[in-house]
Amino acid sequence: MRNNIIGRKLGVVIISVFLVVLLFLGFTIDRMFTNFYYSEMQTETEELTSHFTIMAESQDTTTEQMMRTFAEFSNVSIFNISKNGNVDFHSGVHDSTDRSFIRAADLKGIFLGDSVSFDYKDPSGHRYFVTGQPILEGETIRSALYVMASTESMDRSLSDVRNILFLSGFGAFILAMGITWVIARALSRPLVQMQKATRQIAAGELETRLTIRSKDEIGFLAGAINDLAVDLQRYRDTRQEFLANISHELRTPITYLEGYAKVVMDGLYETEEEKNLYLNIIYQEAHRIQHLVDDLFELAKMEEGNISLTFEWVDLSQMVDRAVHKVELKAREKDLKLDVQYIGTAVKVHGDEKRMEQIVMNLLENAIRYTDHGEIKVYLDFGAGSVAFIVEDTGMGIPEAEIPYIFDRFYRVEKSRSRQYGGSGLGLSIVKKLMDLHGGKIVITSKVGIGTRFEVHFT
Ligand code: ADP
């Protein structure tokens, strides 16, 4: 929580919003209560004044005493003011010498038949609610009756309400702080864990995984970091495997090169024929290395997306003829029959001619390489919608369980099989990548001991 910046930011926002709402609410409630108490008091005082006025108008001998008792009982002060402003009668706690609440304009209004009511603060700072009404004698206005009710108890009640409001507001504020702290912690903890995990992953600890605790954006982010770690781990493993494979692939021909070159250099041969045989092996192995390096380079370019295809309309029949012609010699050397058939009306295919030829050549070379006797049938099927190039051999076949892996780099069905036959283990990976770049698909059917059929469909 020490570096919980997001928590702090969130806290500031939540607390600020909360404070604004709290202040607004507090102010509104305070206003509501003040208005309520004020209007209550106004009504009460006005009602009292009306009672006193009725009493005063009865002009009984006991009136004055009754009014005094009633005023004392109601805790108000009353002033009976004559037209010239003299106090005829006074009762109550309020100092009778203080006349500052008697304003000439009000008095004039009362003697004209009006009532007045207003807030008043005496010189000593006490607040009162004052109401003034005329006292009638028959039709004429005899005097003005002022009733002064102290607002002290109302102020006390209001102050109690304010205290309660303040206390509950303060309690709510503390509660909000607590909730904010909990939320901020809950939000930031997984983020801090993710930060730690990504640092560990960056430092090479690719086995690091995060526990996904929620099905929200934070959970999805944790999932994405885990996926990234898995991908990086896979990438690291395949890279290590790849490097191991390359060194393994290169070591065999280089050992041959070194060995036979030394034999020739040291003159460890008996006949000129024997020497030529060794030189031929050196040539074959050098060729193999060349082939391997070329394939690797091609594959690396494709994997990095650094290969740009030049699309054009390609006459596949011409290209297949050319490729078949190139491999004819190899087929003849192994006594394999090579049969080419064209099905349907020839149409041109949109693709990169050089790369398409590479696909066709790789498949033809594999068919010859992994077939010891029998024949190789090549079809170019100009069907509706797509053009298929098909190579069918009567070779050793591929076990069904291994078919999904034969497009992996350096994958070999029997580990010694293709080296013995001179393959690099990269041919089908290149075919797959090129077919992907052409948006085509590959279909394989194979039976061990019977043969293999490779179909590539160009659209
Ligand atoms: P290689 O250069 O070793 O042939 P590929 O990537 O072209 O590598 O092929 C991968 C593996 O698939 C080969 O090692 C071989 O075992 C198997 N394979 C490919 N084509 C055929 C085929 N026509 N018949 C039998 N096995 C095949």
Short mmCIF file of C-alpha atoms and ligand atoms in Angstrom, two decimals:
data_model
loop_
_atom_site.label_atom_id
_atom_site.label_comp_id
_atom_site.label_asym_id
_atom_site.label_seq_id
_atom_site.Cartn_x
_atom_site.Cartn_y
_atom_site.Cartn_z
CA MET A 1 0.00 0.00 0.00
CA ARG A 2 3.06 2.22 0.36
CA ASN A 3 3.13 2.97 -3.38
CA ASN A 4 -0.58 2.75 -3.80
CA ILE A 5 -0.83 5.77 -6.10
CA ILE A 6 -4.01 4.62 -7.80
CA GLY A 7 -5.51 3.99 -4.35
CA ARG A 8 -4.59 7.50 -3.25
CA LYS A 9 -6.03 9.04 -6.43
CA LEU A 10 -9.19 7.03 -6.06
CA GLY A 11 -9.38 7.97 -2.39
CA VAL A 12 -9.05 11.68 -3.15
CA VAL A 13 -11.78 11.47 -5.82
CA ILE A 14 -14.20 9.45 -3.67
CA ILE A 15 -13.60 11.58 -0.56
CA SER A 16 -13.96 14.83 -2.55
CA VAL A 17 -17.23 13.66 -4.10
CA PHE A 18 -18.40 12.45 -0.73
CA LEU A 19 -17.51 15.75 0.96
CA VAL A 20 -19.35 17.77 -1.68
CA VAL A 21 -22.43 15.55 -1.32
CA LEU A 22 -22.17 15.64 2.48
CA LEU A 23 -21.84 19.44 2.63
CA PHE A 24 -24.71 19.92 0.21
CA LEU A 25 -26.89 17.47 2.12
CA GLY A 26 -25.93 18.99 5.50
CA PHE A 27 -26.70 22.49 4.27
CA THR A 28 -30.07 21.41 2.86
CA ILE A 29 -31.09 19.55 6.03
CA ASP A 30 -29.97 22.52 8.18
CA ARG A 31 -32.06 24.90 6.02
CA MET A 32 -35.05 22.59 6.23
CA PHE A 33 -34.92 22.43 10.03
CA THR A 34 -34.27 26.18 10.41
CA ASN A 35 -37.23 27.01 8.18
CA PHE A 36 -39.43 24.52 9.97
CA TYR A 37 -38.60 25.80 13.47
CA TYR A 38 -38.85 29.39 12.32
CA SER A 39 -42.28 29.01 10.78
CA GLU A 40 -43.46 27.01 13.81
CA MET A 41 -42.33 29.80 16.09
CA GLN A 42 -43.87 32.45 13.90
CA THR A 43 -47.22 30.66 13.94
CA GLU A 44 -47.05 30.15 17.71
CA THR A 45 -46.11 33.75 18.45
CA GLU A 46 -48.80 35.10 16.13
CA GLU A 47 -51.38 32.85 17.76
CA LEU A 48 -50.25 34.01 21.22
CA THR A 49 -50.44 37.64 20.12
CA SER A 50 -54.02 37.07 18.89
CA HIS A 51 -54.94 35.60 22.30
CA PHE A 52 -53.35 38.54 24.14
CA THR A 53 -55.13 40.97 21.83
CA ILE A 54 -58.49 39.34 22.58
CA MET A 55 -57.69 39.49 26.33
CA ALA A 56 -56.63 43.14 26.13
CA GLU A 57 -59.75 44.09 24.21
CA SER A 58 -62.05 42.61 26.90
CA GLN A 59 -61.04 45.49 29.27
CA ASP A 60 -61.77 43.47 32.34
CA THR A 61 -60.33 44.36 35.75
CA THR A 62 -58.46 41.09 35.77
CA THR A 63 -57.22 41.46 32.22
CA GLU A 64 -53.83 42.85 33.15
CA GLN A 65 -53.21 40.15 35.77
CA MET A 66 -54.38 37.45 33.38
CA MET A 67 -52.11 38.73 30.68
CA ARG A 68 -49.12 38.81 33.05
CA THR A 69 -49.78 35.23 34.20
CA PHE A 70 -50.32 34.06 30.65
CA ALA A 71 -47.14 35.82 29.44
CA GLU A 72 -45.15 34.33 32.28
CA PHE A 73 -46.61 30.94 31.59
CA SER A 74 -45.84 31.25 27.85
CA ASN A 75 -42.39 32.66 28.55
CA VAL A 76 -42.88 35.76 26.41
CA SER A 77 -42.70 39.50 27.06
CA ILE A 78 -45.59 41.76 26.15
CA PHE A 79 -45.64 45.49 25.58
CA ASN A 80 -48.77 47.57 25.30
CA ILE A 81 -47.74 50.70 23.42
CA SER A 82 -49.86 53.82 23.09
CA LYS A 83 -50.06 55.82 19.91
CA ASN A 84 -47.38 58.29 21.10
CA GLY A 85 -44.96 55.43 21.79
CA ASN A 86 -45.34 55.20 25.58
CA VAL A 87 -45.35 51.80 27.23
CA ASP A 88 -48.75 51.51 28.98
CA PHE A 89 -48.22 48.04 30.15
CA HIS A 90 -45.25 45.66 30.24
CA SER A 91 -44.77 42.13 31.37
CA GLY A 92 -42.11 39.47 30.95
CA VAL A 93 -38.40 39.12 31.29
CA HIS A 94 -37.37 41.46 28.56
CA ASP A 95 -35.94 44.77 29.82
CA SER A 96 -38.73 47.36 29.57
CA THR A 97 -36.27 50.19 29.00
CA ASP A 98 -35.22 48.62 25.69
CA ARG A 99 -37.56 50.08 23.10
CA SER A 100 -35.37 49.77 20.10
CA PHE A 101 -37.69 47.12 18.61
CA ILE A 102 -40.46 49.70 18.42
CA ARG A 103 -40.00 51.27 15.02
CA ALA A 104 -42.06 54.29 14.06
CA ALA A 105 -43.07 52.82 10.71
CA ASP A 106 -44.30 49.59 12.35
CA LEU A 107 -46.25 51.53 14.96
CA LYS A 108 -47.84 53.65 12.28
CA GLY A 109 -48.82 50.52 10.39
CA ILE A 110 -50.32 48.89 13.49
CA PHE A 111 -52.40 52.02 14.25
CA LEU A 112 -53.62 51.82 10.68
CA GLY A 113 -54.82 48.23 11.40
CA ASP A 114 -51.85 46.15 10.14
CA SER A 115 -49.89 43.44 11.95
CA VAL A 116 -46.11 43.18 11.96
CA SER A 117 -43.73 40.37 12.71
CA PHE A 118 -39.95 40.37 12.53
CA ASP A 119 -36.70 39.07 13.96
CA TYR A 120 -35.04 41.22 16.56
CA LYS A 121 -31.68 41.17 18.34
CA ASP A 122 -31.52 43.26 21.50
CA PRO A 123 -28.41 45.27 22.55
CA SER A 124 -27.21 42.39 24.74
CA GLY A 125 -27.30 40.06 21.73
CA HIS A 126 -30.43 38.00 22.52
CA ARG A 127 -32.64 37.11 19.61
CA TYR A 128 -36.41 37.44 19.66
CA PHE A 129 -39.30 36.90 17.41
CA VAL A 130 -41.53 39.96 17.65
CA THR A 131 -45.18 40.27 16.60
CA GLY A 132 -47.23 43.46 16.83
CA GLN A 133 -51.03 43.73 16.52
CA PRO A 134 -53.54 46.53 17.12
CA ILE A 135 -55.87 46.42 20.20
CA LEU A 136 -59.29 47.68 19.31
CA GLU A 137 -61.71 49.60 21.42
CA GLY A 138 -64.92 49.49 19.50
CA GLU A 139 -64.01 50.71 16.03
CA THR A 140 -60.88 52.65 17.02
CA ILE A 141 -57.40 51.36 17.65
CA ARG A 142 -56.55 51.92 21.29
CA SER A 143 -52.98 50.72 21.42
CA ALA A 144 -50.45 48.36 19.89
CA LEU A 145 -49.63 45.01 21.48
CA TYR A 146 -46.12 43.68 20.97
CA VAL A 147 -45.28 40.11 21.91
CA MET A 148 -41.59 39.17 22.11
CA ALA A 149 -40.75 35.49 22.13
CA SER A 150 -37.15 34.57 22.78
CA THR A 151 -35.64 32.33 20.09
CA GLU A 152 -33.35 30.76 22.67
CA SER A 153 -35.10 27.39 22.84
CA MET A 154 -35.47 27.31 19.05
CA ASP A 155 -31.76 28.12 18.70
CA ARG A 156 -30.95 25.37 21.21
CA SER A 157 -33.03 22.85 19.26
CA LEU A 158 -31.38 23.95 16.01
CA SER A 159 -27.96 23.68 17.58
CA ASP A 160 -28.86 20.13 18.74
CA VAL A 161 -29.94 19.25 15.20
CA ARG A 162 -26.70 20.71 13.84
CA ASN A 163 -24.67 18.71 16.36
CA ILE A 164 -26.45 15.51 15.33
CA LEU A 165 -25.93 16.42 11.68
CA PHE A 166 -22.25 17.11 12.24
CA LEU A 167 -21.74 13.90 14.22
CA SER A 168 -23.53 11.71 11.68
CA GLY A 169 -21.69 13.48 8.83
CA PHE A 170 -18.39 12.92 10.57
CA GLY A 171 -19.29 9.25 11.18
CA ALA A 172 -20.28 8.83 7.53
CA PHE A 173 -17.03 10.50 6.49
CA ILE A 174 -14.95 8.09 8.60
CA LEU A 175 -16.98 5.19 7.18
CA ALA A 176 -16.42 6.46 3.63
CA MET A 177 -12.69 6.75 4.32
CA GLY A 178 -12.66 3.14 5.52
CA ILE A 179 -14.64 1.88 2.53
CA THR A 180 -12.40 3.87 0.17
CA TRP A 181 -9.33 2.36 1.76
CA VAL A 182 -10.75 -1.16 1.38
CA ILE A 183 -11.79 -0.54 -2.27
CA ALA A 184 -8.44 1.07 -3.11
CA ARG A 185 -6.61 -1.86 -1.59
CA ALA A 186 -8.80 -4.40 -3.40
CA LEU A 187 -8.23 -2.57 -6.70
CA SER A 188 -4.55 -1.93 -6.35
CA ARG A 189 -3.43 -5.24 -4.87
CA PRO A 190 -3.90 -7.22 -8.13
CA LEU A 191 -2.28 -4.36 -10.07
CA VAL A 192 0.74 -4.41 -7.77
CA GLN A 193 0.91 -8.20 -8.18
CA MET A 194 0.74 -7.80 -11.97
CA GLN A 195 3.50 -5.22 -11.88
CA LYS A 196 5.64 -7.65 -9.86
CA ALA A 197 4.80 -10.55 -12.17
CA THR A 198 5.61 -8.62 -15.37
CA ARG A 199 8.95 -7.55 -13.87
CA GLN A 200 9.70 -11.19 -13.07
CA ILE A 201 8.71 -12.24 -16.60
CA ALA A 202 10.89 -9.47 -18.05
CA ALA A 203 13.76 -10.76 -15.90
CA GLY A 204 13.36 -14.20 -17.52
CA GLU A 205 11.26 -15.99 -14.88
CA LEU A 206 8.82 -17.20 -17.50
CA GLU A 207 7.16 -19.77 -15.20
CA THR A 208 5.57 -16.86 -13.28
CA ARG A 209 1.76 -17.04 -13.34
CA LEU A 210 -0.92 -14.84 -11.81
CA THR A 211 -3.99 -16.17 -10.01
CA ILE A 212 -7.11 -14.88 -11.76
CA ARG A 213 -9.51 -13.85 -8.99
CA SER A 214 -12.15 -11.86 -10.83
CA LYS A 215 -14.06 -11.98 -14.10
CA ASP A 216 -13.56 -8.29 -14.89
CA GLU A 217 -11.02 -6.13 -16.74
CA ILE A 218 -8.43 -6.76 -14.01
CA GLY A 219 -8.98 -10.52 -14.29
CA PHE A 220 -8.74 -10.31 -18.10
CA LEU A 221 -5.48 -8.36 -17.79
CA ALA A 222 -4.06 -11.02 -15.47
CA GLY A 223 -5.14 -13.66 -18.02
CA ALA A 224 -3.44 -11.72 -20.82
CA ILE A 225 -0.20 -11.51 -18.79
CA ASN A 226 -0.36 -15.28 -18.18
CA ASP A 227 -0.91 -15.89 -21.92
CA LEU A 228 2.05 -13.64 -22.68
CA ALA A 229 4.22 -15.61 -20.27
CA VAL A 230 3.09 -18.91 -21.85
CA ASP A 231 3.87 -17.55 -25.35
CA LEU A 232 7.27 -16.29 -24.26
CA GLN A 233 8.02 -19.62 -22.61
CA ARG A 234 6.98 -21.49 -25.75
CA TYR A 235 9.04 -19.10 -27.85
CA ARG A 236 12.09 -19.59 -25.62
CA ASP A 237 11.68 -23.39 -25.67
CA THR A 238 11.27 -23.56 -29.46
CA ARG A 239 14.20 -21.21 -29.94
CA GLN A 240 16.39 -23.43 -27.76
CA GLU A 241 15.10 -26.51 -29.55
CA PHE A 242 15.64 -24.79 -32.89
CA LEU A 243 19.26 -23.90 -32.08
CA ALA A 244 19.89 -27.42 -30.80
CA ASN A 245 18.41 -28.82 -34.03
CA ILE A 246 20.51 -26.57 -36.26
CA SER A 247 23.74 -27.47 -34.52
CA HIS A 248 22.77 -31.12 -34.64
CA GLU A 249 21.93 -30.92 -38.36
CA LEU A 250 25.18 -29.14 -39.18
CA ARG A 251 27.39 -31.33 -37.04
CA THR A 252 26.86 -34.51 -39.10
CA PRO A 253 27.83 -33.12 -42.54
CA ILE A 254 30.67 -31.08 -41.01
CA THR A 255 32.08 -34.24 -39.36
CA TYR A 256 31.95 -35.94 -42.76
CA LEU A 257 33.61 -32.94 -44.41
CA GLU A 258 36.40 -32.84 -41.84
CA GLY A 259 36.96 -36.61 -41.85
CA TYR A 260 37.02 -37.13 -45.63
CA ALA A 261 39.00 -33.91 -46.26
CA LYS A 262 41.66 -35.18 -43.80
CA VAL A 263 41.69 -38.61 -45.48
CA VAL A 264 42.29 -36.94 -48.88
CA MET A 265 44.85 -34.47 -47.46
CA ASP A 266 46.84 -37.22 -45.74
CA GLY A 267 46.70 -39.34 -48.90
CA LEU A 268 44.94 -42.17 -47.03
CA TYR A 269 43.46 -43.72 -50.17
CA GLU A 270 44.79 -46.41 -52.39
CA THR A 271 43.28 -45.70 -55.76
CA GLU A 272 42.30 -42.61 -57.67
CA GLU A 273 38.72 -43.99 -57.69
CA GLU A 274 38.71 -44.17 -53.92
CA LYS A 275 39.92 -40.56 -53.74
CA ASN A 276 37.14 -39.47 -56.13
CA LEU A 277 34.59 -41.29 -53.97
CA TYR A 278 35.78 -39.33 -50.92
CA LEU A 279 35.74 -36.08 -52.86
CA ASN A 280 32.22 -36.87 -54.03
CA ILE A 281 31.13 -37.41 -50.41
CA ILE A 282 32.70 -34.04 -49.51
CA TYR A 283 30.79 -32.43 -52.40
CA GLN A 284 27.48 -34.09 -51.39
CA GLU A 285 27.85 -33.00 -47.77
CA ALA A 286 28.81 -29.44 -48.75
CA HIS A 287 25.72 -29.43 -50.96
CA ARG A 288 23.62 -30.65 -48.04
CA ILE A 289 24.89 -27.84 -45.82
CA GLN A 290 24.15 -25.34 -48.59
CA HIS A 291 20.62 -26.75 -48.91
CA LEU A 292 20.08 -26.61 -45.16
CA VAL A 293 21.35 -23.02 -44.88
CA ASP A 294 19.15 -21.94 -47.83
CA ASP A 295 16.07 -23.57 -46.26
CA LEU A 296 16.80 -22.02 -42.88
CA PHE A 297 17.22 -18.62 -44.40
CA GLU A 298 13.96 -18.94 -46.32
CA LEU A 299 12.08 -20.09 -43.23
CA ALA A 300 13.51 -17.32 -41.06
CA LYS A 301 12.47 -14.72 -43.63
CA MET A 302 8.95 -16.15 -43.77
CA GLU A 303 8.60 -16.34 -40.01
CA GLU A 304 9.66 -12.74 -39.60
CA GLY A 305 7.22 -11.74 -42.32
CA ASN A 306 10.12 -10.45 -44.40
CA ILE A 307 9.12 -12.22 -47.55
CA SER A 308 7.26 -10.30 -50.21
CA LEU A 309 5.36 -12.28 -52.80
CA THR A 310 4.95 -11.05 -56.35
CA PHE A 311 1.49 -12.07 -57.34
CA GLU A 312 0.68 -12.67 -61.00
CA TRP A 313 -1.45 -15.00 -63.09
CA VAL A 314 0.54 -18.24 -63.29
CA ASP A 315 0.20 -21.00 -65.86
CA LEU A 316 0.47 -23.97 -63.49
CA SER A 317 0.70 -26.64 -66.21
CA GLN A 318 3.86 -25.08 -67.61
CA MET A 319 5.34 -24.73 -64.16
CA VAL A 320 4.50 -28.33 -63.15
CA ASP A 321 6.06 -29.58 -66.44
CA ARG A 322 9.21 -27.67 -65.62
CA ALA A 323 9.37 -29.03 -62.02
CA VAL A 324 8.69 -32.61 -63.13
CA HIS A 325 11.44 -32.26 -65.70
CA LYS A 326 13.88 -31.18 -62.97
CA VAL A 327 13.16 -34.21 -60.74
CA GLU A 328 12.92 -36.76 -63.57
CA LEU A 329 16.58 -37.69 -63.28
CA LYS A 330 16.31 -38.39 -59.54
CA ALA A 331 13.22 -40.56 -60.17
CA ARG A 332 15.00 -42.45 -62.90
CA GLU A 333 18.02 -43.04 -60.65
CA LYS A 334 15.67 -44.81 -58.21
CA ASP A 335 13.80 -46.57 -60.99
CA LEU A 336 10.58 -44.80 -60.18
CA LYS A 337 7.90 -44.22 -62.77
CA LEU A 338 6.77 -40.57 -62.93
CA ASP A 339 3.32 -40.02 -64.37
CA VAL A 340 1.72 -36.58 -64.93
CA GLN A 341 -1.97 -36.05 -65.64
CA TYR A 342 -3.96 -32.87 -66.23
CA ILE A 343 -7.66 -32.93 -65.35
CA GLY A 344 -10.06 -30.32 -66.69
CA THR A 345 -9.48 -27.17 -68.68
CA ALA A 346 -6.32 -25.29 -67.74
CA VAL A 347 -6.85 -21.97 -65.99
CA LYS A 348 -4.30 -19.57 -64.62
CA VAL A 349 -3.83 -19.25 -60.86
CA HIS A 350 -3.10 -16.04 -58.96
CA GLY A 351 0.16 -16.47 -57.03
CA ASP A 352 3.91 -16.03 -56.86
CA GLU A 353 5.31 -18.33 -59.56
CA LYS A 354 8.73 -18.85 -57.95
CA ARG A 355 7.19 -19.75 -54.58
CA MET A 356 4.58 -22.01 -56.14
CA GLU A 357 7.34 -23.88 -57.92
CA GLN A 358 9.14 -24.21 -54.58
CA ILE A 359 5.99 -25.87 -53.13
CA VAL A 360 5.65 -28.23 -56.10
CA MET A 361 9.38 -29.08 -56.04
CA ASN A 362 9.44 -29.82 -52.30
CA LEU A 363 6.47 -32.19 -52.60
CA LEU A 364 7.91 -33.92 -55.67
CA GLU A 365 11.34 -34.29 -54.04
CA ASN A 366 9.77 -35.74 -50.86
CA ALA A 367 7.72 -38.23 -52.90
CA ILE A 368 10.86 -39.43 -54.69
CA ARG A 369 12.96 -39.34 -51.50
CA TYR A 370 10.58 -41.49 -49.44
CA THR A 371 9.63 -43.96 -52.19
CA ASP A 372 11.92 -46.87 -52.96
CA HIS A 373 9.88 -48.58 -55.65
CA GLY A 374 6.67 -48.18 -57.53
CA GLU A 375 5.48 -44.98 -59.14
CA ILE A 376 4.76 -41.38 -58.49
CA LYS A 377 1.58 -39.93 -59.91
CA VAL A 378 1.25 -36.19 -60.36
CA TYR A 379 -2.15 -34.60 -61.05
CA LEU A 380 -3.02 -31.06 -61.84
CA ASP A 381 -6.75 -30.83 -61.30
CA PHE A 382 -8.44 -27.70 -62.65
CA GLY A 383 -11.64 -28.22 -60.71
CA ALA A 384 -14.36 -25.67 -60.12
CA GLY A 385 -13.31 -22.90 -57.71
CA SER A 386 -9.79 -24.13 -56.94
CA VAL A 387 -6.83 -25.73 -58.67
CA ALA A 388 -5.25 -28.73 -56.96
CA PHE A 389 -1.73 -30.00 -57.39
CA ILE A 390 -1.60 -33.64 -56.21
CA VAL A 391 1.41 -35.93 -55.69
CA GLU A 392 0.73 -39.56 -54.93
CA ASP A 393 3.52 -42.00 -54.15
CA THR A 394 3.85 -45.68 -53.29
CA GLY A 395 6.45 -45.01 -50.64
CA MET A 396 6.83 -45.81 -46.96
CA GLY A 397 3.92 -43.59 -45.83
CA ILE A 398 3.47 -41.58 -42.64
CA PRO A 399 1.81 -42.98 -39.48
CA GLU A 400 -1.52 -41.21 -38.87
CA ALA A 401 -0.50 -40.00 -35.41
CA GLU A 402 2.52 -38.20 -36.85
CA ILE A 403 0.73 -36.38 -39.67
CA PRO A 404 -0.12 -33.29 -37.52
CA TYR A 405 3.57 -32.76 -36.75
CA ILE A 406 5.23 -33.18 -40.13
CA PHE A 407 4.95 -29.41 -40.81
CA ASP A 408 6.99 -28.59 -37.70
CA ARG A 409 10.55 -27.48 -38.26
CA PHE A 410 13.03 -30.38 -38.20
CA TYR A 411 10.26 -32.90 -37.56
CA ARG A 412 11.02 -36.30 -38.95
CA VAL A 413 8.82 -39.37 -38.82
CA GLU A 414 11.69 -41.66 -38.04
CA LYS A 415 14.48 -39.62 -36.69
CA SER A 416 17.13 -41.18 -38.94
CA ARG A 417 14.81 -41.50 -41.91
CA SER A 418 15.25 -38.26 -43.80
CA ARG A 419 18.91 -37.74 -42.97
CA GLN A 420 19.54 -41.09 -44.55
CA TYR A 421 17.47 -39.89 -47.50
CA GLY A 422 19.15 -36.50 -47.55
CA GLY A 423 16.34 -34.24 -46.26
CA SER A 424 16.74 -31.15 -44.10
CA GLY A 425 13.54 -31.58 -42.08
CA LEU A 426 12.43 -28.12 -43.20
CA GLY A 427 10.82 -28.79 -46.60
CA LEU A 428 7.23 -29.21 -45.39
CA SER A 429 7.50 -26.24 -42.96
CA ILE A 430 8.38 -24.10 -45.97
CA VAL A 431 5.48 -25.61 -47.98
CA LYS A 432 3.06 -24.86 -45.15
CA LYS A 433 4.24 -21.25 -44.73
CA LEU A 434 4.07 -20.61 -48.48
CA MET A 435 0.60 -22.12 -48.74
CA ASP A 436 -0.54 -19.89 -45.88
CA LEU A 437 0.85 -16.87 -47.72
CA HIS A 438 -1.11 -17.96 -50.79
CA GLY A 439 -4.26 -18.52 -48.75
CA GLY A 440 -4.40 -22.13 -49.92
CA LYS A 441 -4.81 -25.42 -48.05
CA ILE A 442 -3.01 -28.75 -47.81
CA VAL A 443 -4.66 -32.17 -47.53
CA ILE A 444 -2.66 -35.29 -46.66
CA THR A 445 -3.69 -38.93 -46.79
CA SER A 446 -1.13 -41.57 -46.01
CA LYS A 447 -0.88 -45.26 -45.16
CA VAL A 448 2.29 -46.77 -43.81
CA GLY A 449 3.82 -49.16 -46.35
CA ILE A 450 1.30 -48.20 -49.05
CA GLY A 451 1.99 -44.58 -49.89
CA THR A 452 1.23 -40.91 -49.37
CA ARG A 453 -0.95 -38.39 -51.18
CA PHE A 454 -0.28 -34.66 -50.79
CA GLU A 455 -2.86 -32.23 -52.21
CA VAL A 456 -2.32 -28.50 -52.32
CA HIS A 457 -5.31 -26.38 -53.28
CA PHE A 458 -4.81 -22.90 -54.72
CA THR A 459 -7.83 -20.64 -54.93
P1 ADP B 1 12.72 -33.56 -45.05
O1 ADP B 1 13.56 -32.51 -45.64
O2 ADP B 1 13.36 -34.32 -43.95
O3 ADP B 1 12.03 -34.38 -46.03
P2 ADP B 1 10.15 -32.40 -44.67
O4 ADP B 1 9.74 -31.25 -43.82
O5 ADP B 1 10.01 -32.21 -46.13
O6 ADP B 1 11.61 -32.74 -44.26
O7 ADP B 1 9.32 -33.64 -44.25
C1 ADP B 1 9.15 -33.92 -42.87
C2 ADP B 1 9.06 -35.43 -42.65
O8 ADP B 1 7.83 -35.91 -43.22
C3 ADP B 1 10.14 -36.17 -43.37
O9 ADP B 1 11.28 -36.28 -42.54
C4 ADP B 1 9.50 -37.51 -43.63
O10 ADP B 1 9.71 -38.38 -42.53
C5 ADP B 1 8.04 -37.21 -43.75
N1 ADP B 1 7.58 -37.15 -45.18
C6 ADP B 1 7.47 -36.09 -45.96
N2 ADP B 1 7.00 -36.41 -47.19
C7 ADP B 1 6.82 -37.75 -47.18
C8 ADP B 1 6.38 -38.69 -48.14
N3 ADP B 1 6.01 -38.34 -49.36
N4 ADP B 1 6.32 -40.00 -47.76
C9 ADP B 1 6.68 -40.37 -46.53
N5 ADP B 1 7.11 -39.53 -45.56
C10 ADP B 1 7.19 -38.22 -45.89
#
